[in-house]
Coordinates of C-alpha atoms in Angstrom, one line a residue:
W1078 CA 199.8 161.9 138.4
L1079 CA 200.3 161.2 134.7
K1080 CA 199.3 157.6 135.2
K1081 CA 196.3 158.6 137.2
R1082 CA 195.3 161.2 134.6
F1083 CA 195.7 158.6 131.8
V1084 CA 193.4 156.2 133.7
E1085 CA 190.8 159.0 134.2
Q1086 CA 190.9 159.9 130.5
Q1087 CA 190.4 156.2 129.6
Y1088 CA 187.5 156.0 132.1
N1089 CA 185.9 159.1 130.7
H1090 CA 186.4 157.8 127.2
I1091 CA 184.6 154.6 128.1
L1092 CA 181.8 156.5 129.8
L1093 CA 181.5 158.7 126.8
F1094 CA 181.0 155.7 124.4
L1095 CA 179.3 153.3 126.8
L1096 CA 177.3 155.0 129.4
I1097 CA 175.7 157.7 127.3
P1098 CA 174.0 155.2 125.0
M1099 CA 172.8 153.4 128.1
K1100 CA 170.9 156.5 129.1
F1101 CA 168.8 156.1 126.0
T1102 CA 168.2 152.4 126.7
A1103 CA 166.5 153.3 130.0
V1104 CA 163.4 154.3 128.2
F1105 CA 163.1 151.0 126.4
G1106 CA 160.6 148.6 127.7
A1107 CA 158.0 151.3 128.2
V1108 CA 155.2 150.0 125.9
A1109 CA 152.0 151.9 125.7
A1110 CA 149.1 150.2 127.4
A1111 CA 145.8 150.0 125.6
R1112 CA 142.4 149.0 126.6
I1113 CA 139.1 148.0 124.9
S1114 CA 136.1 148.7 127.1
R1115 CA 132.6 147.3 126.5
E1116 CA 130.3 146.6 129.4
G1117 CA 133.1 146.4 131.8
H1118 CA 135.3 144.1 129.7
T1119 CA 139.0 144.9 129.5
G1120 CA 141.7 143.5 127.4
S1121 CA 145.3 144.7 126.5
L1122 CA 145.2 146.1 123.0
G1123 CA 147.0 148.8 121.1
A1124 CA 144.0 151.1 121.2
Q1125 CA 141.5 152.5 123.6
V1126 CA 137.9 152.0 122.4
T1127 CA 134.6 153.1 124.0
V1128 CA 131.2 151.8 122.9
S1129 CA 128.2 154.0 123.9
A1130 CA 124.7 152.7 124.6
D1131 CA 123.5 153.6 121.1
G1132 CA 126.3 151.6 119.5
S1133 CA 128.6 154.5 118.5
L1134 CA 132.3 154.1 118.9
S1135 CA 135.1 156.5 120.0
K1136 CA 138.8 155.3 119.9
T1137 CA 142.3 156.6 120.6
L1138 CA 145.3 154.7 119.3
A1139 CA 148.2 154.4 121.7
R1140 CA 151.5 153.9 119.8
A1141 CA 154.5 152.8 121.8
A1142 CA 157.6 155.0 121.4
D1143 CA 159.6 153.5 118.6
D1144 CA 162.9 153.5 120.5
T1145 CA 163.9 150.0 119.7
R1146 CA 165.8 151.1 116.5
T1147 CA 167.7 153.8 118.4
R1148 CA 168.6 151.4 121.2
R1149 CA 169.9 149.0 118.6
Q1150 CA 172.0 151.7 117.0
R1151 CA 173.5 152.6 120.3
L1152 CA 174.2 149.0 121.1
A1153 CA 176.0 148.6 117.7
L1154 CA 178.1 151.7 118.4
L1155 CA 178.9 150.4 121.9
Q1156 CA 180.0 147.1 120.4
A1157 CA 182.3 148.9 117.9
R1158 CA 183.9 151.0 120.7
A1159 CA 184.4 147.9 122.8
E1160 CA 186.1 146.1 119.9
E1161 CA 188.4 149.1 119.4
M1162 CA 189.3 149.2 123.1
A1163 CA 190.0 145.5 123.0
K1164 CA 192.9 146.2 120.7
T1165 CA 194.4 148.7 123.2
K1166 CA 196.3 147.6 126.2
L1167 CA 194.4 148.9 129.2
S1168 CA 195.7 149.7 132.6
P1169 CA 194.6 147.5 135.5
D1170 CA 192.4 150.3 136.8
A1171 CA 190.7 150.6 133.4
K1172 CA 190.2 146.9 133.3
S1173 CA 188.8 147.1 136.9
V1174 CA 186.3 149.8 135.7
I1175 CA 185.3 147.6 132.8
G1176 CA 184.9 144.5 134.9
D1177 CA 183.4 146.1 138.0
V1178 CA 181.3 148.8 136.5
L1179 CA 180.7 148.7 132.8
L1180 CA 180.0 145.0 132.3
P1181 CA 177.6 144.7 135.2
T1182 CA 176.0 147.9 134.0
L1183 CA 175.7 146.5 130.5
K1184 CA 174.3 143.3 131.9
D1185 CA 172.0 144.8 134.4
Q1186 CA 170.6 147.6 132.2
I1187 CA 170.7 146.5 128.6
E1188 CA 170.1 142.8 129.2
S1189 CA 167.4 143.5 131.7
A1190 CA 165.9 146.1 129.3
V1191 CA 165.9 143.5 126.5
L1192 CA 164.2 140.9 128.8
R1193 CA 161.7 143.5 130.0
E1194 CA 160.9 144.4 126.4
F1195 CA 160.5 140.7 125.6
T1196 CA 158.2 140.3 128.5
T1197 CA 156.3 143.5 127.6
T1198 CA 156.0 142.5 124.0
Q1199 CA 155.0 139.0 124.8
D1200 CA 152.4 140.3 127.2
M1201 CA 151.2 142.8 124.6
L1202 CA 150.7 140.0 122.0
S1203 CA 149.1 137.7 124.6
G1204 CA 146.9 140.6 125.7
K1205 CA 145.9 141.3 122.2
V1206 CA 145.1 137.7 121.5
A1207 CA 143.3 137.3 124.8
G1208 CA 141.4 140.5 124.1
L1209 CA 140.5 139.3 120.6
Q1210 CA 139.5 135.9 122.0
S1211 CA 137.6 137.5 124.9
A1212 CA 136.0 139.9 122.5
A1213 CA 135.1 137.1 120.2
T1214 CA 133.7 135.1 123.1
L1215 CA 131.9 138.2 124.3
K1216 CA 130.5 138.7 120.8
D1217 CA 129.2 135.2 120.6
Q1218 CA 127.8 135.4 124.1
I1219 CA 126.1 138.8 123.5
E1220 CA 124.8 137.8 120.1
S1221 CA 123.5 134.5 121.5
A1222 CA 121.9 136.3 124.4
V1223 CA 120.3 138.8 122.0
L1224 CA 118.9 136.1 119.8
R1225 CA 117.7 134.1 122.9
E1226 CA 116.0 137.2 124.2
F1227 CA 114.4 137.7 120.7
T1228 CA 113.1 134.1 120.6
T1229 CA 111.9 134.3 124.2
T1230 CA 110.1 137.6 123.6
Q1231 CA 108.7 136.4 120.3
D1232 CA 107.5 133.2 121.9
M1233 CA 106.0 135.1 124.8
L1234 CA 104.0 137.4 122.5
S1235 CA 103.0 134.4 120.3
G1236 CA 101.8 132.5 123.3
K1237 CA 99.9 135.6 124.6
V1238 CA 98.3 136.1 121.1
A1239 CA 97.4 132.4 120.9
G1240 CA 95.8 132.6 124.3
L1241 CA 94.0 135.7 123.2
Q1242 CA 92.8 134.0 120.0
S1243 CA 91.6 131.1 122.0
E1244 CA 89.7 133.5 124.4
S1245 CA 88.3 135.3 121.3
S1246 CA 87.1 132.0 119.9
A1247 CA 85.6 130.9 123.2
A1248 CA 83.8 134.3 123.4
E1249 CA 82.5 134.0 119.9
N1250 CA 81.2 130.5 120.6
A1251 CA 79.6 131.8 123.8
R1252 CA 78.0 134.6 121.9
G1253 CA 76.6 132.1 119.4
V1254 CA 75.1 130.1 122.3
A1255 CA 73.7 133.3 123.8
V1256 CA 72.2 134.4 120.5
N1257 CA 70.5 131.0 120.0
Q1258 CA 69.3 131.0 123.6
D1259 CA 67.9 134.5 123.3
K1260 CA 66.2 133.7 120.0
A1261 CA 64.7 130.6 121.6
L1262 CA 63.5 132.8 124.4
D1263 CA 62.0 135.3 121.9
E1264 CA 60.2 132.5 120.1
C1265 CA 59.1 131.0 123.4
R1266 CA 57.7 134.3 124.6
T1267 CA 55.9 134.8 121.3
E1268 CA 54.3 131.4 121.6
E1269 CA 53.5 132.1 125.3
V1270 CA 51.7 135.3 124.4
G1271 CA 49.8 133.5 121.7
L1272 CA 48.7 130.8 124.2
M1273 CA 47.9 133.6 126.6
R1274 CA 45.5 135.1 124.1
E1275 CA 43.9 131.7 123.4
L1276 CA 43.4 131.3 127.1
E1277 CA 42.0 134.8 127.5
Q1278 CA 39.6 134.1 124.6
C1279 CA 38.6 130.8 126.2
V1280 CA 38.0 132.5 129.5
S1281 CA 36.0 135.2 127.8
D1282 CA 33.9 132.7 125.9
R1283 CA 33.4 130.7 129.1
E1284 CA 32.3 133.7 131.0
A1285 CA 29.9 134.7 128.2
K1286 CA 28.5 131.2 128.1
I1287 CA 28.0 131.1 131.9
K1288 CA 26.2 134.4 131.7
S1289 CA 24.1 133.2 128.7
D1290 CA 23.3 129.9 130.5
A1291 CA 22.3 131.7 133.6
E1292 CA 20.0 134.0 131.6
A1293 CA 18.5 130.9 129.9
C1294 CA 18.1 129.3 133.2
E1295 CA 16.3 132.3 134.6
Q1296 CA 14.1 132.6 131.5
Q1297 CA 13.1 129.0 131.6
R1298 CA 12.4 129.1 135.3
A1299 CA 10.2 132.1 134.7
A1300 CA 8.5 130.3 131.8
A1301 CA 7.9 127.3 134.0
V1302 CA 6.4 129.5 136.7
D1303 CA 4.1 131.1 134.1
A1304 CA 3.2 127.7 132.6
C1305 CA 2.4 126.3 136.0
A1306 CA 0.4 129.4 136.9
A1307 CA -1.6 128.9 133.8
R1308 CA -2.1 125.3 134.8
D1309 CA -3.3 126.3 138.2
A1310 CA -5.6 128.8 136.7
A1311 CA -7.1 126.2 134.4
A1312 CA -7.8 124.0 137.4
D1313 CA -10.6 126.3 138.7
I1314 CA -14.1 125.7 137.2
E1315 CA -17.1 127.9 137.9
L1316 CA -20.5 126.3 137.3
S1317 CA -23.7 128.3 137.2
A1318 CA -26.4 127.4 139.8
L1319 CA -28.9 124.9 138.4
C1320 CA -32.6 125.8 139.0
I1321 CA -34.3 122.5 139.7
E1322 CA -37.8 122.4 140.9
T1323 CA -38.2 120.5 144.0
K1324 CA -41.7 119.4 143.2
C1325 CA -43.3 118.2 140.0
N1326 CA -46.4 116.3 139.0
L1327 CA -45.8 113.4 136.8
A1328 CA -49.4 113.7 135.7
D1329 CA -48.4 116.7 133.9
G1330 CA -46.6 114.3 131.5
N1331 CA -43.2 116.2 131.4
S1332 CA -41.2 113.7 133.5
C1333 CA -40.6 116.5 135.9
G1334 CA -38.3 118.3 133.4
V1335 CA -35.7 115.5 133.4
N1336 CA -34.9 115.8 129.8
A1337 CA -34.3 119.5 130.3
Y1338 CA -32.0 118.9 133.2
K1339 CA -30.2 116.2 131.2
T1340 CA -29.5 118.7 128.5
I1341 CA -28.1 121.1 131.0
M1342 CA -26.0 118.4 132.6
D1343 CA -24.6 117.3 129.3
G1344 CA -23.6 120.9 128.7
V1345 CA -21.9 121.1 132.1
A1346 CA -20.2 117.8 131.5
A1347 CA -18.9 119.0 128.2
T1348 CA -17.6 122.2 129.8
V1349 CA -15.9 120.3 132.6
A1350 CA -14.4 117.9 130.1
E1351 CA -13.0 120.8 128.1
K1352 CA -11.7 122.5 131.2
E1353 CA -10.0 119.2 132.2
R1354 CA -8.5 118.8 128.8
V1355 CA -7.1 122.3 129.0
Y1356 CA -5.8 121.7 132.5
N1357 CA -4.1 118.5 131.6
Q1358 CA -2.5 120.2 128.6
K1359 CA -1.2 123.1 130.8
S1360 CA -0.1 120.6 133.4
V1361 CA 2.1 118.9 130.7
V1362 CA 3.4 122.3 129.6
C1363 CA 4.1 123.2 133.2
S1364 CA 5.9 119.9 133.9
K1365 CA 8.0 120.3 130.7
A1366 CA 8.8 123.9 131.5
Q1367 CA 10.0 122.8 135.0
D1368 CA 12.0 120.0 133.6
D1369 CA 13.6 122.1 130.9
A1370 CA 14.4 124.8 133.4
A1371 CA 15.9 122.2 135.8
T1372 CA 18.0 120.7 133.0
T1373 CA 19.2 124.1 131.7
C1374 CA 20.0 125.4 135.2
A1375 CA 21.7 122.2 136.1
A1376 CA 23.8 122.3 132.9
A1377 CA 24.6 126.0 133.6
E1378 CA 25.7 125.2 137.1
Q1379 CA 27.8 122.3 136.0
Y1380 CA 29.4 124.3 133.3
S1381 CA 30.2 127.2 135.7
E1382 CA 31.7 124.7 138.2
T1383 CA 33.9 123.1 135.5
D1384 CA 37.0 124.9 134.1
S1385 CA 36.5 124.4 130.4
C1386 CA 39.8 126.3 129.8
A1387 CA 41.9 124.0 132.1
S1388 CA 43.7 122.3 129.3
K1389 CA 44.7 125.7 127.7
R1390 CA 45.6 127.0 131.2
E1391 CA 47.9 123.9 131.7
V1392 CA 49.5 124.4 128.2
L1393 CA 50.1 128.0 129.0
G1394 CA 51.5 127.2 132.4
S1395 CA 53.9 124.7 130.9
K1396 CA 54.9 127.2 128.2
T1397 CA 55.5 129.9 130.8
S1398 CA 57.6 127.6 132.9
T1399 CA 59.6 126.6 129.7
C1400 CA 60.0 130.3 128.8
D1401 CA 61.1 131.2 132.4
H1402 CA 63.7 128.4 132.2
S1403 CA 64.6 129.6 128.7
S1404 CA 64.9 133.2 130.1
E1405 CA 67.3 131.9 132.8
S1406 CA 69.2 129.9 130.2
A1407 CA 69.4 133.0 127.9
S1408 CA 70.6 135.2 130.8
L1409 CA 73.2 132.7 131.9
A1410 CA 74.4 132.3 128.3
I1411 CA 74.6 136.0 127.9
C1412 CA 76.4 136.4 131.2
S1413 CA 78.7 133.5 130.2
F1414 CA 79.5 135.3 127.0
G1415 CA 80.0 138.5 129.0
G1416 CA 82.5 136.7 131.2
E1417 CA 84.4 135.3 128.2
L1418 CA 84.3 138.7 126.6
K1419 CA 85.7 140.4 129.7
S1420 CA 88.4 137.7 129.8
K1421 CA 89.2 138.3 126.2
C1422 CA 89.4 142.0 126.6
A1423 CA 91.6 141.7 129.6
D1424 CA 93.9 139.4 127.6
L1425 CA 93.8 141.9 124.7
S1426 CA 94.8 144.7 127.1
E1427 CA 97.6 142.6 128.4
V1428 CA 98.8 141.8 124.9
N1429 CA 98.7 145.5 123.9
E1430 CA 100.7 146.3 127.0
L1431 CA 103.3 143.6 126.1
V1432 CA 103.5 144.9 122.5
A1433 CA 104.1 148.5 123.9
E1434 CA 106.8 147.1 126.2
I1435 CA 108.5 145.3 123.3
K1436 CA 108.4 148.3 121.1
G1437 CA 109.6 150.6 123.9
S1438 CA 113.3 151.6 124.2
S1439 CA 115.7 152.3 127.1
R1440 CA 113.7 149.8 129.2
E1441 CA 116.8 148.0 130.6
D1442 CA 115.0 144.7 130.4
S1443 CA 114.8 141.7 128.0
L1444 CA 111.6 142.8 126.3
S1445 CA 112.6 145.9 124.3
E1446 CA 113.2 145.1 120.7
P1447 CA 114.8 148.5 119.9
D1448 CA 117.2 148.0 122.7
R1449 CA 118.0 144.5 121.4
Q1450 CA 118.7 145.9 117.9
A1451 CA 120.9 148.6 119.3
E1452 CA 122.8 146.0 121.3
W1453 CA 123.2 143.9 118.2
A1454 CA 124.5 146.9 116.3
A1455 CA 127.0 147.8 119.0
V1456 CA 128.3 144.2 119.0
Q1457 CA 128.8 144.4 115.3
R1458 CA 130.6 147.7 115.4
L1459 CA 132.9 146.4 118.2
T1460 CA 133.5 143.3 116.2
C1461 CA 134.4 145.3 113.1
L1462 CA 136.8 147.5 115.1
L1463 CA 138.5 144.5 116.7
E1464 CA 138.9 142.8 113.3
A1465 CA 140.4 146.0 111.9
L1466 CA 142.8 146.2 114.7
R1467 CA 143.8 142.6 114.3
D1468 CA 144.2 142.9 110.5
D1469 CA 145.8 146.4 110.4
G1470 CA 142.7 147.5 108.6
D1471 CA 140.9 150.8 108.3
L1472 CA 140.1 152.1 111.8
S1473 CA 138.1 155.1 110.6
T1474 CA 134.5 155.7 111.9
E1475 CA 133.2 155.4 108.4
A1476 CA 134.8 152.1 107.7
T1477 CA 133.6 150.7 111.1
A1478 CA 130.0 151.9 110.4
A1479 CA 130.1 150.4 106.9
C1480 CA 131.3 147.1 108.2
A1481 CA 128.7 147.0 110.9
D1482 CA 125.9 148.0 108.5
A1483 CA 126.7 145.0 106.4
R1484 CA 126.0 142.8 109.3
K1485 CA 122.3 143.3 109.6
Y1486 CA 120.2 142.2 112.6
P1487 CA 119.1 138.7 111.5
E1488 CA 115.6 138.7 112.9
T1489 CA 112.4 140.5 112.1
F1490 CA 110.0 140.7 115.1
D1491 CA 106.5 139.7 114.3
Y1492 CA 104.2 142.0 116.3
M1493 CA 101.2 139.9 115.0
A1494 CA 99.4 143.2 114.4
E1495 CA 96.9 141.6 112.0
A1496 CA 96.0 138.9 114.4
I1497 CA 95.7 141.4 117.3
A1498 CA 93.7 143.8 115.1
A1499 CA 91.2 141.0 114.2
I1500 CA 90.2 140.9 117.9
N1501 CA 87.8 143.6 118.8
C1502 CA 87.0 144.9 122.2
D1503 CA 85.6 148.3 121.1
Q1504 CA 82.0 147.2 120.9
Q1505 CA 80.0 148.8 123.7
S1506 CA 76.7 147.1 123.2
F1507 CA 75.4 143.8 121.8
S1508 CA 72.3 142.4 120.3
F1509 CA 71.4 138.8 120.7
S1510 CA 67.9 137.9 119.5
G1511 CA 67.4 141.6 118.8
Y1512 CA 64.3 141.8 121.1
S1513 CA 63.3 141.9 124.7
W1514 CA 60.0 141.1 126.4
I1515 CA 58.1 142.8 129.2
M1516 CA 55.6 140.2 130.4
G1517 CA 52.3 141.2 132.0
S1518 CA 49.3 139.3 133.4
T1519 CA 47.5 139.6 130.1
A1520 CA 48.5 139.4 126.5
D1521 CA 47.8 143.1 126.0
Q1522 CA 50.1 143.9 128.9
C1523 CA 53.0 142.0 127.3
S1524 CA 55.2 143.9 124.9
R1525 CA 58.1 143.1 122.6
S1526 CA 60.6 145.7 121.6
A1527 CA 63.9 145.9 119.8
A1528 CA 66.8 145.8 122.3
T1529 CA 70.6 145.9 122.6
L1530 CA 72.5 145.3 125.9
P1531 CA 75.3 147.7 127.0
F1532 CA 78.6 145.9 127.8
S1533 CA 80.8 146.8 130.7
S1534 CA 84.4 145.5 130.9
G1535 CA 85.0 146.8 134.4
A1536 CA 86.3 144.2 136.9
D1537 CA 83.8 145.3 139.5
Q1538 CA 80.9 145.4 137.2
Q1539 CA 78.6 142.9 135.6
A1540 CA 79.2 142.5 131.8
F1541 CA 75.5 143.0 131.0
P1542 CA 72.6 144.3 133.1
V1543 CA 70.8 140.9 132.8
C1544 CA 73.6 139.4 134.8
G1545 CA 72.1 141.0 138.0
E1546 CA 73.6 143.4 140.4
N1547 CA 75.8 140.8 142.2
P1548 CA 79.2 140.7 140.6
N1549 CA 80.2 137.9 142.9
T1550 CA 78.3 135.3 140.9
Q1551 CA 80.6 132.9 139.0
L1552 CA 79.0 130.8 136.3
L1553 CA 80.7 127.5 136.0
L1554 CA 78.4 125.5 133.7
G1555 CA 75.9 126.8 131.2
E1556 CA 74.3 124.3 128.9
G1557 CA 73.8 121.0 130.5
S1558 CA 75.7 117.8 129.8
E1559 CA 75.7 114.3 131.2
L1560 CA 78.0 114.0 134.2
V1561 CA 81.4 112.4 133.8
K1562 CA 83.5 111.3 136.7
G1563 CA 86.4 113.6 137.5
T1564 CA 85.3 116.5 135.4
S1565 CA 86.9 119.8 136.7
L1566 CA 85.1 123.0 136.0
G1567 CA 87.9 125.2 137.1
E1568 CA 88.6 127.3 140.2
V1569 CA 86.2 129.3 142.3
H1570 CA 86.9 132.1 144.7
A1571 CA 85.6 130.7 148.0
S1572 CA 83.4 132.4 150.5
Q1573 CA 82.2 131.8 154.1
N1574 CA 78.6 132.5 153.0
Y1575 CA 77.6 131.4 149.6
E1576 CA 74.8 130.1 147.4
V1577 CA 75.2 127.3 144.8
S1578 CA 72.5 126.9 142.1
F1579 CA 72.1 124.3 139.4
V1580 CA 69.5 122.5 137.4
V1581 CA 69.5 118.7 137.5
T1582 CA 67.7 116.2 135.3
P1583 CA 68.0 112.6 136.7
H1584 CA 67.9 109.9 134.0
Q1585 CA 68.0 106.8 136.2
T1586 CA 69.2 105.7 139.6
R1587 CA 72.4 103.7 140.3
T1588 CA 73.7 101.7 143.2
G1589 CA 76.2 103.6 145.4
W1590 CA 76.8 107.2 146.1
A1591 CA 76.3 109.1 142.8
N1592 CA 78.0 112.4 142.8
L1593 CA 76.5 115.6 141.1
I1594 CA 78.8 118.4 142.2
H1595 CA 81.8 118.8 144.6
F1596 CA 83.6 122.0 145.6
T1597 CA 86.9 121.3 147.4
Q1598 CA 89.5 123.7 148.7
S1599 CA 91.8 121.0 150.1
G1600 CA 91.7 118.8 147.0
K1601 CA 90.5 116.0 149.1
N1602 CA 87.1 114.2 149.4
C1603 CA 86.3 114.0 153.1
C1604 CA 85.9 114.8 156.0
D1605 CA 87.9 117.9 157.2
E1606 CA 87.1 121.5 156.8
G1607 CA 87.5 122.6 153.2
D1608 CA 86.9 119.1 151.7
R1609 CA 83.3 119.7 150.8
M1610 CA 82.1 123.3 150.2
P1611 CA 79.5 122.0 149.2
A1612 CA 79.0 118.7 147.6
A1613 CA 75.9 116.8 146.5
W1614 CA 75.1 113.1 145.8
F1615 CA 72.1 110.9 145.1
F1616 CA 71.5 108.3 147.8
T1617 CA 72.0 104.8 146.5
D1618 CA 69.3 103.6 144.1
T1619 CA 67.3 106.8 144.6
T1620 CA 67.2 110.4 143.4
R1621 CA 67.1 111.8 147.0
L1622 CA 69.8 114.4 147.5
H1623 CA 72.6 114.0 150.1
I1624 CA 74.1 117.5 150.6
R1625 CA 77.3 118.3 152.7
S1626 CA 79.2 121.5 153.5
G1627 CA 82.0 121.7 155.9
R1628 CA 82.0 123.9 159.0
K1629 CA 84.2 124.2 162.1
D1630 CA 84.1 121.0 164.1
G1631 CA 82.0 119.4 161.4
G1632 CA 83.7 118.8 158.1
N1633 CA 80.8 116.6 156.9
D1634 CA 77.7 118.4 158.1
G1635 CA 74.8 119.1 155.8
C1636 CA 71.1 118.7 155.0
D1637 CA 69.2 115.9 153.3
P1638 CA 65.8 116.7 151.8
T1639 CA 63.3 113.8 152.0
E1640 CA 61.8 114.3 148.6
Q1641 CA 63.2 112.5 145.6
L1642 CA 63.7 114.4 142.4
P1643 CA 61.5 113.2 139.4
L1644 CA 63.2 111.2 136.7
G1645 CA 63.4 112.8 133.3
K1646 CA 62.4 116.2 134.6
A1647 CA 64.6 119.3 135.3
T1648 CA 64.6 120.6 138.8
K1649 CA 66.4 123.8 140.0
V1650 CA 68.3 123.2 143.2
D1651 CA 69.6 126.0 145.4
I1652 CA 72.0 125.4 148.3
R1653 CA 72.4 128.4 150.6
V1654 CA 74.8 128.7 153.6
A1655 CA 74.3 132.0 155.4
E1656 CA 73.2 133.5 158.7
G1657 CA 74.2 130.3 160.6
K1658 CA 72.0 128.1 158.5
M1659 CA 72.0 125.8 155.5
Q1660 CA 68.9 125.9 153.4
V1661 CA 68.0 123.8 150.3
F1662 CA 65.4 124.8 147.8
Y1663 CA 63.7 122.9 145.0
A1664 CA 62.2 125.1 142.3
G1665 CA 62.2 128.0 144.8
S1666 CA 60.5 126.0 147.6
K1667 CA 62.4 125.3 150.8
V1668 CA 62.8 121.5 151.3
C1669 CA 65.5 121.3 154.0
E1670 CA 67.1 123.5 156.7
T1671 CA 69.6 123.1 159.4
S1672 CA 70.8 125.7 161.9
T1673 CA 74.3 124.2 162.7
Y1674 CA 76.3 126.7 160.7
G1675 CA 76.9 129.3 163.4
S1676 CA 80.7 128.7 162.8
P1677 CA 81.1 127.9 159.1
T1678 CA 84.4 127.3 157.5
V1679 CA 86.3 130.5 156.8
P1680 CA 88.0 129.7 153.4
A1681 CA 90.9 131.6 151.9
G1682 CA 91.7 131.7 148.2
T1683 CA 90.2 129.4 145.6
M1684 CA 88.8 126.0 145.4
V1685 CA 88.2 123.5 142.6
A1686 CA 84.7 122.7 141.3
Y1687 CA 83.8 119.2 140.0
A1688 CA 80.8 117.9 138.2
A1689 CA 81.2 115.0 139.0
D1690 CA 84.1 114.5 141.4
P1691 CA 86.9 111.9 140.9
W1692 CA 86.1 110.0 144.1
H1693 CA 82.6 108.6 143.4
Y1694 CA 80.4 107.3 140.6
A1695 CA 79.0 110.1 138.5
A1696 CA 75.2 110.4 138.8
L1697 CA 73.2 109.3 135.8
A1698 CA 71.9 112.8 135.3
T1699 CA 72.4 116.0 133.4
V1700 CA 73.5 119.1 135.3
S1701 CA 73.3 122.7 133.8
H1702 CA 73.4 126.3 134.9
L1703 CA 75.8 125.7 137.8
S1704 CA 76.8 128.9 139.5
Y1705 CA 78.5 129.9 142.7
T1706 CA 77.6 133.2 144.4
R1707 CA 79.7 134.7 147.2
L1708 CA 77.3 136.3 149.7

């Protein structure tokens, strides 16, 4: 019993000095976990940090329980007790307890705790380094992404503004053309009214002369009648009866009164001679009066049958035609300007919307500059916190904010406000020549008044009233230019029924098909549906038009007028496909028609317009005022 009791005392003694310290070592190896969180990124660090969307930080430090020192003290005490026990002779049972229980416990618990702590500490350091590396990489990635977004957005706005400036320049150029065209029209109409007045004066003078000549003719005819009546009256002679004795006696010695009779007859002869002289004189007057009347009346008739104002009428007609063409040119130029202006205003609206998107916040896209700046600030605050953790620096909110504030956003966004502000779309009306004309049949019925045109930017409205009521007309070419092979005029919204109008001035003929215009949806020349919608050429060595427009089961159908266009003279050509027919007009007069378009091509989308196309020679001609109207 005493032996057993001794062994138990030794055992308890060993447990007292060995096992109790081991209880403390059981807590070793528990190292506080920490996490840094930003946009889902995690890494093992000695602090928990949260970055909000506005860049503010909140953090909680997680300190591991500093039990390492206690554990080492217990281990030193355990080692001292073991050295004391080594000097005492232990019983076999005590040795058994030491070998079977205490040493394995020491090995399993303390050694394993040491190794676990090693692993935990190593993992902690690796985690911190990995977290810093990852955070540094994340910082670089986010900063690079922010700066790339900045550059992309800045380039986007710069490109939009450059396009807007180009549109604005094109609109200003188009307005200059419109002003010049409208001024030319105003001058032309002024000259036209002047010529109209000259013609009206000529007509008035002519009518007065015709009336005056008719009166002179009637007067001279009446005078001739009177003169001839006087002549006829002078032809009648009345002679008194002569009393002549039938018997006489010569013995009386008076010669039977012969001498007396002779005296009487001499008087009669003198009277007759005088009468004859008067008659002859009146006959001459009568003849002259008749001749004069005939001459005057013939001249009056000839004058009345001749248009003495024909040259002035021709000059006025030519001027009117020129002015009508000038009016069309002015209208087309104004409408072309309106189209450019509407395009510019649409671009300006798009740019303003883009600027608003860039200036907006909480958009969750790559455009917002405030979001980009906030993201940059958040990255800098996170970087400052990580560096402070790494360097055992100041982790206070104030220190982090000061560090981040020193790392300013490196870019300044150029909103190009001055360039955008220089482009005006607020003007609601425009003046070109400053005047408009109402033309009448007489000069007094023509009126010139000051005028401005209201502008409409609506997509479903014409820019200006002079552009007509059909918003489906697309002007492709205003002022004329000599044709060049392969010149694209842009895209056109295609239609099953349409009208194409243009003015062509042939300069000379050429051998081979000479192309003027070519609309193609397929991008090909011939001869399927959509290849020609329409297209027009000159026949070889002529100015006769060859016009094609595709239809179902006939991609190369068309109509060919027989008339040739005059060289050096402008002719307006209209090609119309509607109501199952193709019709061609020269200067408003129909010159060709075919009724084979009951099933025309039904296009979809857009097509490309050429003047001239890339597949043929370009006609030696000038084409202007080319338009496409969807009917």
